[in-house]
Short mmCIF file of C-alpha atoms and ligand atoms in Angstrom, two decimals:
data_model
loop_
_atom_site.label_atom_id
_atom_site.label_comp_id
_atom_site.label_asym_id
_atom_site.label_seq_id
_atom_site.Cartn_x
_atom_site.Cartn_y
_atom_site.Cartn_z
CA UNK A 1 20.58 3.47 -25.85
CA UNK A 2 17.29 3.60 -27.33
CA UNK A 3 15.01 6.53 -26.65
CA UNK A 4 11.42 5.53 -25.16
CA UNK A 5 10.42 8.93 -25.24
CA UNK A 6 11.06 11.72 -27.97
CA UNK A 7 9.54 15.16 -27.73
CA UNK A 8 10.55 18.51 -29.92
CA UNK A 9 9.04 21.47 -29.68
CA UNK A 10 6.01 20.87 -27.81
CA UNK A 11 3.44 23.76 -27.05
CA UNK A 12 -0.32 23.17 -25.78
CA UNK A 13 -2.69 26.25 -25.21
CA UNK A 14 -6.16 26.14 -23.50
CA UNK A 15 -7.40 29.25 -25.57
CA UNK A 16 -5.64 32.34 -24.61
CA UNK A 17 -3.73 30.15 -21.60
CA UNK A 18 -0.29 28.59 -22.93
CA UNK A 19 0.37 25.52 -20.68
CA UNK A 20 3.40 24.42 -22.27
CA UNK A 21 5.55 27.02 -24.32
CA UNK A 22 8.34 25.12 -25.83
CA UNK A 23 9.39 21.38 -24.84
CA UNK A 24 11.36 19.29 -26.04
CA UNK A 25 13.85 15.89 -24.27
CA UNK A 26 14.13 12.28 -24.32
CA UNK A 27 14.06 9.62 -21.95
CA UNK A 28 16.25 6.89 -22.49
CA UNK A 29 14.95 3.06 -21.87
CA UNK A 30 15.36 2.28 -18.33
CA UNK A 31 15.35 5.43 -17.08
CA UNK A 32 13.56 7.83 -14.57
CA UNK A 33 12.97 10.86 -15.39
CA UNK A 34 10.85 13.75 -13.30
CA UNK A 35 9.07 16.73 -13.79
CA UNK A 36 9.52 19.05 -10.85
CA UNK A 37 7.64 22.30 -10.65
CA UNK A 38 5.18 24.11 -8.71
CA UNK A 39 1.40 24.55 -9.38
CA UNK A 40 0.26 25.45 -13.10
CA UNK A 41 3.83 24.85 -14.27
CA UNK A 42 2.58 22.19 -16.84
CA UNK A 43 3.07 18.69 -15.41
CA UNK A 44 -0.62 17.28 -15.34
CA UNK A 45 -0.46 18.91 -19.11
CA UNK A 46 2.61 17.28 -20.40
CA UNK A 47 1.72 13.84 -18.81
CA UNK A 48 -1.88 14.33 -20.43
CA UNK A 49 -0.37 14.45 -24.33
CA UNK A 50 2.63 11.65 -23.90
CA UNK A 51 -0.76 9.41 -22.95
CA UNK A 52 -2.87 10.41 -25.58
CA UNK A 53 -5.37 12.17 -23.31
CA UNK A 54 -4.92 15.63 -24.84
CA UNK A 55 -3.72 16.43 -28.37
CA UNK A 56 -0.83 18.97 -28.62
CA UNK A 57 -1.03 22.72 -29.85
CA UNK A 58 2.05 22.00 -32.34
CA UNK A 59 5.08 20.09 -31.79
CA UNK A 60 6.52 16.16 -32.26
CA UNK A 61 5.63 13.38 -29.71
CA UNK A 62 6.88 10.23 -30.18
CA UNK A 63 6.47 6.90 -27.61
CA UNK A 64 8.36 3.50 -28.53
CA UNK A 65 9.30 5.74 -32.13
CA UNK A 66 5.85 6.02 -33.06
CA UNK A 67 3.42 8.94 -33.38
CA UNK A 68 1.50 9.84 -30.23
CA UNK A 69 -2.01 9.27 -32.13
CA UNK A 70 -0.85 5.89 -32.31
CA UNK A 71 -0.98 4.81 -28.60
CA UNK A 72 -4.34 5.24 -28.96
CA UNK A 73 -3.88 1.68 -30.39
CA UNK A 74 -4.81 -0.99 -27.66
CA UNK A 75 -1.69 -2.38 -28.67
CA UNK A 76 0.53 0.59 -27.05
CA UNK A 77 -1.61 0.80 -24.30
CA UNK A 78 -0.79 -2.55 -23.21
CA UNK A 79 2.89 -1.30 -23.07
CA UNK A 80 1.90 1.86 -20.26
CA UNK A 81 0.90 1.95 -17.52
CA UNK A 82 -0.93 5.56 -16.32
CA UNK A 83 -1.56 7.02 -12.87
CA UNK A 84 -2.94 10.50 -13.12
CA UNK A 85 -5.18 12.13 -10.93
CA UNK A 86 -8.75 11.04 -12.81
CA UNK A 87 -8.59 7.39 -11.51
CA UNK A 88 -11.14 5.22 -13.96
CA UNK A 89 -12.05 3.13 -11.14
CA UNK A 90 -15.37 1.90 -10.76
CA UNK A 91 -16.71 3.22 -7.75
CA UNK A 92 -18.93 0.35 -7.03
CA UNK A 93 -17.23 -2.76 -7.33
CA UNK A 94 -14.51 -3.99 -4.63
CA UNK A 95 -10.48 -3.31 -4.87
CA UNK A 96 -10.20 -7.15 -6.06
CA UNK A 97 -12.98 -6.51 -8.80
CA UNK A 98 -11.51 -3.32 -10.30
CA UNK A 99 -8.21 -4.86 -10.81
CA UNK A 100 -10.00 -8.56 -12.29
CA UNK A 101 -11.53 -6.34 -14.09
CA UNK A 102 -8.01 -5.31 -15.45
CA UNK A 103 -6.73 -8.46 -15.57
CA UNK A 104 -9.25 -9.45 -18.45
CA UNK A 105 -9.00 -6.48 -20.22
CA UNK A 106 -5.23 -7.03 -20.21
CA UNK A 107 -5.08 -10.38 -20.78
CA UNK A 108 -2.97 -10.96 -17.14
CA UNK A 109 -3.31 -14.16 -14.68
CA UNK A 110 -5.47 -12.81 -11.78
CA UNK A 111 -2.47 -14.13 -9.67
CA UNK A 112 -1.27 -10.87 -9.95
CA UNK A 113 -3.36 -9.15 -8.30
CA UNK A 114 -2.25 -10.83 -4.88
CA UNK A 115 1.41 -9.75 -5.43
CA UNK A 116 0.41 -5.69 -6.74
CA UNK A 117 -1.81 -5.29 -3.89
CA UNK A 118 1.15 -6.67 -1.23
CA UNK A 119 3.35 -4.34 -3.19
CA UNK A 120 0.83 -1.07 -2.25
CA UNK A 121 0.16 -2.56 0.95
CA UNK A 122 -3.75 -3.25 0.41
CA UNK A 123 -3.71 -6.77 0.79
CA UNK A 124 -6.15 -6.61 3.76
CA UNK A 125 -8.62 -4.25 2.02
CA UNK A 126 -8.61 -5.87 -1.16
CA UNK A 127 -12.77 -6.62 -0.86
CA UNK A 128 -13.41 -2.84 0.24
CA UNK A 129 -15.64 -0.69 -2.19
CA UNK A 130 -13.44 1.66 -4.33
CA UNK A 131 -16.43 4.35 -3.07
CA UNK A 132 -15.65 3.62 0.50
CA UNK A 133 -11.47 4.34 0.16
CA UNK A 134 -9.63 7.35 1.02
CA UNK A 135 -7.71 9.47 -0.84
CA UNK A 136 -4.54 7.88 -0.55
CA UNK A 137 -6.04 4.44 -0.94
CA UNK A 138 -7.39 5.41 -4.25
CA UNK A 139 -4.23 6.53 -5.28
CA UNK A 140 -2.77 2.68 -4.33
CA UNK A 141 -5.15 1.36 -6.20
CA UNK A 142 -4.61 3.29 -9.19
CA UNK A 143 -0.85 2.41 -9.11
CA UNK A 144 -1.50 -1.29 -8.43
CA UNK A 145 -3.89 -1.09 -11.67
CA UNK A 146 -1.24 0.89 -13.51
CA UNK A 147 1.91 -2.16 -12.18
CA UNK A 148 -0.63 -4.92 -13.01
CA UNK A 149 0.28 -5.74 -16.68
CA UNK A 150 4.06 -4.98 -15.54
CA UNK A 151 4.32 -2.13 -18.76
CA UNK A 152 7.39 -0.69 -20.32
CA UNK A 153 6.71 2.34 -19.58
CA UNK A 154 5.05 4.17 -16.51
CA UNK A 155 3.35 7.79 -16.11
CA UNK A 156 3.17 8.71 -13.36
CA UNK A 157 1.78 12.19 -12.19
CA UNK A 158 2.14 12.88 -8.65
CA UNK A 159 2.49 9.64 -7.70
CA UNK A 160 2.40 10.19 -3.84
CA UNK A 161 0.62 13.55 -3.30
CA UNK A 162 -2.08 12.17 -1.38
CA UNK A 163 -0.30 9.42 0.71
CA UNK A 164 1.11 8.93 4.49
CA UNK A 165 5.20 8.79 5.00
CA UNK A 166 4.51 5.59 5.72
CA UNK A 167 2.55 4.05 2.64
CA UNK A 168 5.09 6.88 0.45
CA UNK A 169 7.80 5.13 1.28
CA UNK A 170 6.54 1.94 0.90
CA UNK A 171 5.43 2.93 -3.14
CA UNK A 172 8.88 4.42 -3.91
CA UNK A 173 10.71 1.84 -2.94
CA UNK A 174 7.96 -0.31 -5.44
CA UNK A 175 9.07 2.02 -8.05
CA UNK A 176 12.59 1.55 -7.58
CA UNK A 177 12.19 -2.33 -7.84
CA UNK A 178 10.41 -1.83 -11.05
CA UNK A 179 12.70 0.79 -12.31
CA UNK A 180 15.59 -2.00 -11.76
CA UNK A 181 13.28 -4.88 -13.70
CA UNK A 182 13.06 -2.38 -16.47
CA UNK A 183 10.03 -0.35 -16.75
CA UNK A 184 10.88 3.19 -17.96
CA UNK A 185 9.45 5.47 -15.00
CA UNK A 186 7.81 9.16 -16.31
CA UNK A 187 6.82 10.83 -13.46
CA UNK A 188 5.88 14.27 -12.29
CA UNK A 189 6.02 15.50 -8.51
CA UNK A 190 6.39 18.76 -6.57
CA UNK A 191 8.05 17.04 -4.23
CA UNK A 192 11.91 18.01 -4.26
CA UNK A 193 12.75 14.59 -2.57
CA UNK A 194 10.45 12.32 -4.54
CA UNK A 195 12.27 13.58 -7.86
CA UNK A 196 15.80 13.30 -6.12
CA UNK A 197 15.56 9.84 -4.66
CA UNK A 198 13.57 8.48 -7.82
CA UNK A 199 15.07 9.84 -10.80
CA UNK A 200 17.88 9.65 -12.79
CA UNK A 201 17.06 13.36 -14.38
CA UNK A 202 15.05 15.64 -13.48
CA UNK A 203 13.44 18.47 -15.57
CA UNK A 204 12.91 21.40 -13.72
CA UNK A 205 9.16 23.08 -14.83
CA UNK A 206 8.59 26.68 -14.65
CA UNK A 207 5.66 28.59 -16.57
CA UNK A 208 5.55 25.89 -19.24
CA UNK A 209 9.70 25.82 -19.96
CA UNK A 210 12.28 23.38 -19.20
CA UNK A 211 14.71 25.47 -17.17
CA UNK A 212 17.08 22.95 -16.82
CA UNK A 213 17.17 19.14 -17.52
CA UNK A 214 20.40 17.37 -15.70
CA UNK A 215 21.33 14.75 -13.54
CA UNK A 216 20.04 15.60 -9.46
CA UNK A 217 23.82 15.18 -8.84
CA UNK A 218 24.63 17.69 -11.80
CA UNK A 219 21.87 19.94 -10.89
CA UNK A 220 23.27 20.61 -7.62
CA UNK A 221 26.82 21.33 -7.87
CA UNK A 222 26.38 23.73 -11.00
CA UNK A 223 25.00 26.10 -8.30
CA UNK A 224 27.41 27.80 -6.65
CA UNK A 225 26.07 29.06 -3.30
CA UNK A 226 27.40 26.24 -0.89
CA UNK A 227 28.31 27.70 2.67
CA UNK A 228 30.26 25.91 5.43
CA UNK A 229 29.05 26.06 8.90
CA UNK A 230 31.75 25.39 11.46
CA UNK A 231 31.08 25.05 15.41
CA UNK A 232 34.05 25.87 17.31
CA UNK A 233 35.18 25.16 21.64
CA UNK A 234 33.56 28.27 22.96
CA UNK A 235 29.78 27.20 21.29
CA UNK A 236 30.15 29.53 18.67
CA UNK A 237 28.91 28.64 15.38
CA UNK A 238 30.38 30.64 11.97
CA UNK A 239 28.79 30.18 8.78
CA UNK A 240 30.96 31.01 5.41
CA UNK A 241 31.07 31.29 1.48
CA UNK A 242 33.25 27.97 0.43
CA UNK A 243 35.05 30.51 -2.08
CA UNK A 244 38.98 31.14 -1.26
CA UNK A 245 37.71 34.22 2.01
CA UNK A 246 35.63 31.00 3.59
CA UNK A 247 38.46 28.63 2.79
CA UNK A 248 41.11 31.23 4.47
CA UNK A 249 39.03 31.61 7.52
CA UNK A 250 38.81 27.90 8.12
CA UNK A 251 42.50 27.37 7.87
CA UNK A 252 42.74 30.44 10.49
CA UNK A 253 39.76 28.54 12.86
CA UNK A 254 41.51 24.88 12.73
CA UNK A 255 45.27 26.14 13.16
CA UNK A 256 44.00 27.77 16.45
CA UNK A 257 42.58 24.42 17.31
CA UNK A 258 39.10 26.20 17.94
CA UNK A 259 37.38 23.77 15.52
CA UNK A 260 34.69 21.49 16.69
CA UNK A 261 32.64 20.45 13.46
CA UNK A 262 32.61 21.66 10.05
CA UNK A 263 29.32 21.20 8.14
CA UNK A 264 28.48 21.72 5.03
CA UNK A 265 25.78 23.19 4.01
CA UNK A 266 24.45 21.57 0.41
CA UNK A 267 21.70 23.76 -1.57
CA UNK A 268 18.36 21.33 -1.69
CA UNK A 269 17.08 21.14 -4.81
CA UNK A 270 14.21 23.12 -4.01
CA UNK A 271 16.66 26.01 -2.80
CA UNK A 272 18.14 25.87 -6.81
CA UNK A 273 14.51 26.12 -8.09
CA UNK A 274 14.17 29.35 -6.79
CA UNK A 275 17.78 30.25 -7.83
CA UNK A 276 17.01 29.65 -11.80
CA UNK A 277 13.00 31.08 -11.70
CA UNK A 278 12.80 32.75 -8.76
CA UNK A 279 9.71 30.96 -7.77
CA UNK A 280 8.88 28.26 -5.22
CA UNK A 281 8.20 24.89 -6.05
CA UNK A 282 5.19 24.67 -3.31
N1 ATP B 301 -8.41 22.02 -19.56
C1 ATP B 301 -7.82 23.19 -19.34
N2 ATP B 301 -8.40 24.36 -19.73
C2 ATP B 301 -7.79 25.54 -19.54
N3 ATP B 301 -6.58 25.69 -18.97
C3 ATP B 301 -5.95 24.58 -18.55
C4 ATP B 301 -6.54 23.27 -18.72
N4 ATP B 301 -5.66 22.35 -18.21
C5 ATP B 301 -4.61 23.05 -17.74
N5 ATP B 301 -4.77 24.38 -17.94
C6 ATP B 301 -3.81 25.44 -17.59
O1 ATP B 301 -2.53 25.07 -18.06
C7 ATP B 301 -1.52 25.40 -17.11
C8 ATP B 301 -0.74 24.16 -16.74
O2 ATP B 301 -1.61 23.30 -16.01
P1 ATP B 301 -1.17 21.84 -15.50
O3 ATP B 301 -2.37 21.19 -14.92
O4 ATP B 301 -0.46 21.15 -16.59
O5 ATP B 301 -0.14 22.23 -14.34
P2 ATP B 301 0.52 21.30 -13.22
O6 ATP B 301 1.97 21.65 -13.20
O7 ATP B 301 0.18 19.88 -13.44
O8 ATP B 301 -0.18 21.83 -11.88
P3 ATP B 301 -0.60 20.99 -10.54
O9 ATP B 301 0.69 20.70 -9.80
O10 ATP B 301 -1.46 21.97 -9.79
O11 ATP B 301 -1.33 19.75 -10.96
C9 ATP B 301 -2.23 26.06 -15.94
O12 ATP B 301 -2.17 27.45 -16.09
C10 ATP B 301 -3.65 25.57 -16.07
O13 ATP B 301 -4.57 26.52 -15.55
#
């Protein structure tokens, strides 16, 4: 399948500060992919340069097979869509008039706008001032202007950070609907169960590195620290290796009949984190 995304070798330094040390994957059309990795690692960095906001140190960026200078184009920009943390919304006009404002610029039927703002669940505050929102309601108006012109391809960096469980819910299950329509999702997060129940691959970010890129399925059972917890008749409960020992002991426990519940005990992807850089993804 066609690649979207193509980066080799991709290194951006602030002065003596080296955000990104060497990067390099691809993103297939269709997919999801995430960037997971705590504060500083080089998310907000990496998004920055795929959207032309920042040029890279050294390195090859392509988008849709072209050159990154080239989404400077208003033509590729039509095919992204970009929520990042500096919103470009016009603090003095209404919800409704930020996204008409869109809607010309785009070149999209202002019916639209009715059917993003159901989908971030603004619908009722849709002639509120952008200066009057919160935090979170910015950010739902920032993905509803990012949705609007339905792009290929959508960056997304921290996508939920400043929203409710409610209203987070609510947008992932947005970006899974898209994601099946087509759009090719890019999205970075801290959040170990944002990347897991949106992505199809997830990058894990440390210091600027990819320290592993691989399937959330693939990611998990390549560690091998899974333990068993078993709760047997007299309240006990045992916890154990699954190696052979743990294996042994559990044969032992359930021939005795002393076996109440076995539970296993699967390493979160924020537990693996720490097990390749020995750093926290908060
Ligand atoms: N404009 C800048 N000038 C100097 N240093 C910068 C600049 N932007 C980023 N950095 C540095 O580059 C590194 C990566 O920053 P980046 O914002 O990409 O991290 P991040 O993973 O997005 O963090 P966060 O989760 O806090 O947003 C950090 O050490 C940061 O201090």
């Amino acid at each position: 399948m066609e690649n979207v995304i193509e980066v080799k070798g991709l290194k951006k330094s602030f002065e003596n500060q080296i955000a990104l040390a060497d990067v390099s994957f691809s993103v297939k059309k269709g997919e999801t992919i995430g960037f997971l990795g705590p504060s500083g690692s080089g998310k907000t960095t990496t998004i920055k340069i795929l959207t032309a906001q920042l040029l890279p140190t050294d390195g090859h960026v392509k988008v849709f097979g072209q050159e990154i200078s080239k989404l400077q184009n208003p033509a590729y920009m039509k095919r992204i869509g970009i929520l990042t943390d500096n919103s470009g919304l016009y603090d003095r006009l209404s919800i409704y008039d930020n996204l008409a404002l869109y809607c010309d610029l785009y070149n999209v039927d202002k019916v639209k706008i009715k059917e993003v703002l159901q989908a971030v669940n603004l619908i009722q505050d849709q002639k509120k001032l952008v200066q009057k929102l919160s935090k979170g309601m910015k950010q739902r108006v920032t993905l509803a202007r990012a949705i609007l012109h339905k792009p290929e391809l959508l960056f997304l960096d921290e996508p939920t950070s400043a929203l409710d469980p409610v209203n987070t819910k609510q947008i992932h299950q947005v970006l899974k609907q898209l994601n099946k329509e087509g759009t090719t999702i890019f999205l970075t997060t801290h959040d170990m169960y944002e990347a897991e129940y949106l992505c199809d691959r997830i990058a894990f970010l440390d210091r600027g590195e990819i320290k592993r890129l691989d399937t959330p399925l693939n990611l998990r059972t390549k560690v091998d620290n899974r333990t068993v917890t078993l709760l047997l008749k007299d309240n006990q409960t045992v916890h154990m290796d699954m190696n052979d020992e743990g294996a042994d002991k559990i044969y032992q426990y359930m021939r005795n009949g002393e076996v109440i519940s076995i539970h296993s005990n699967e390493p979160t992807l924020g537990d693996i984190f720490v097990e390749l850089t020995g750093r926290d993804l908060a």
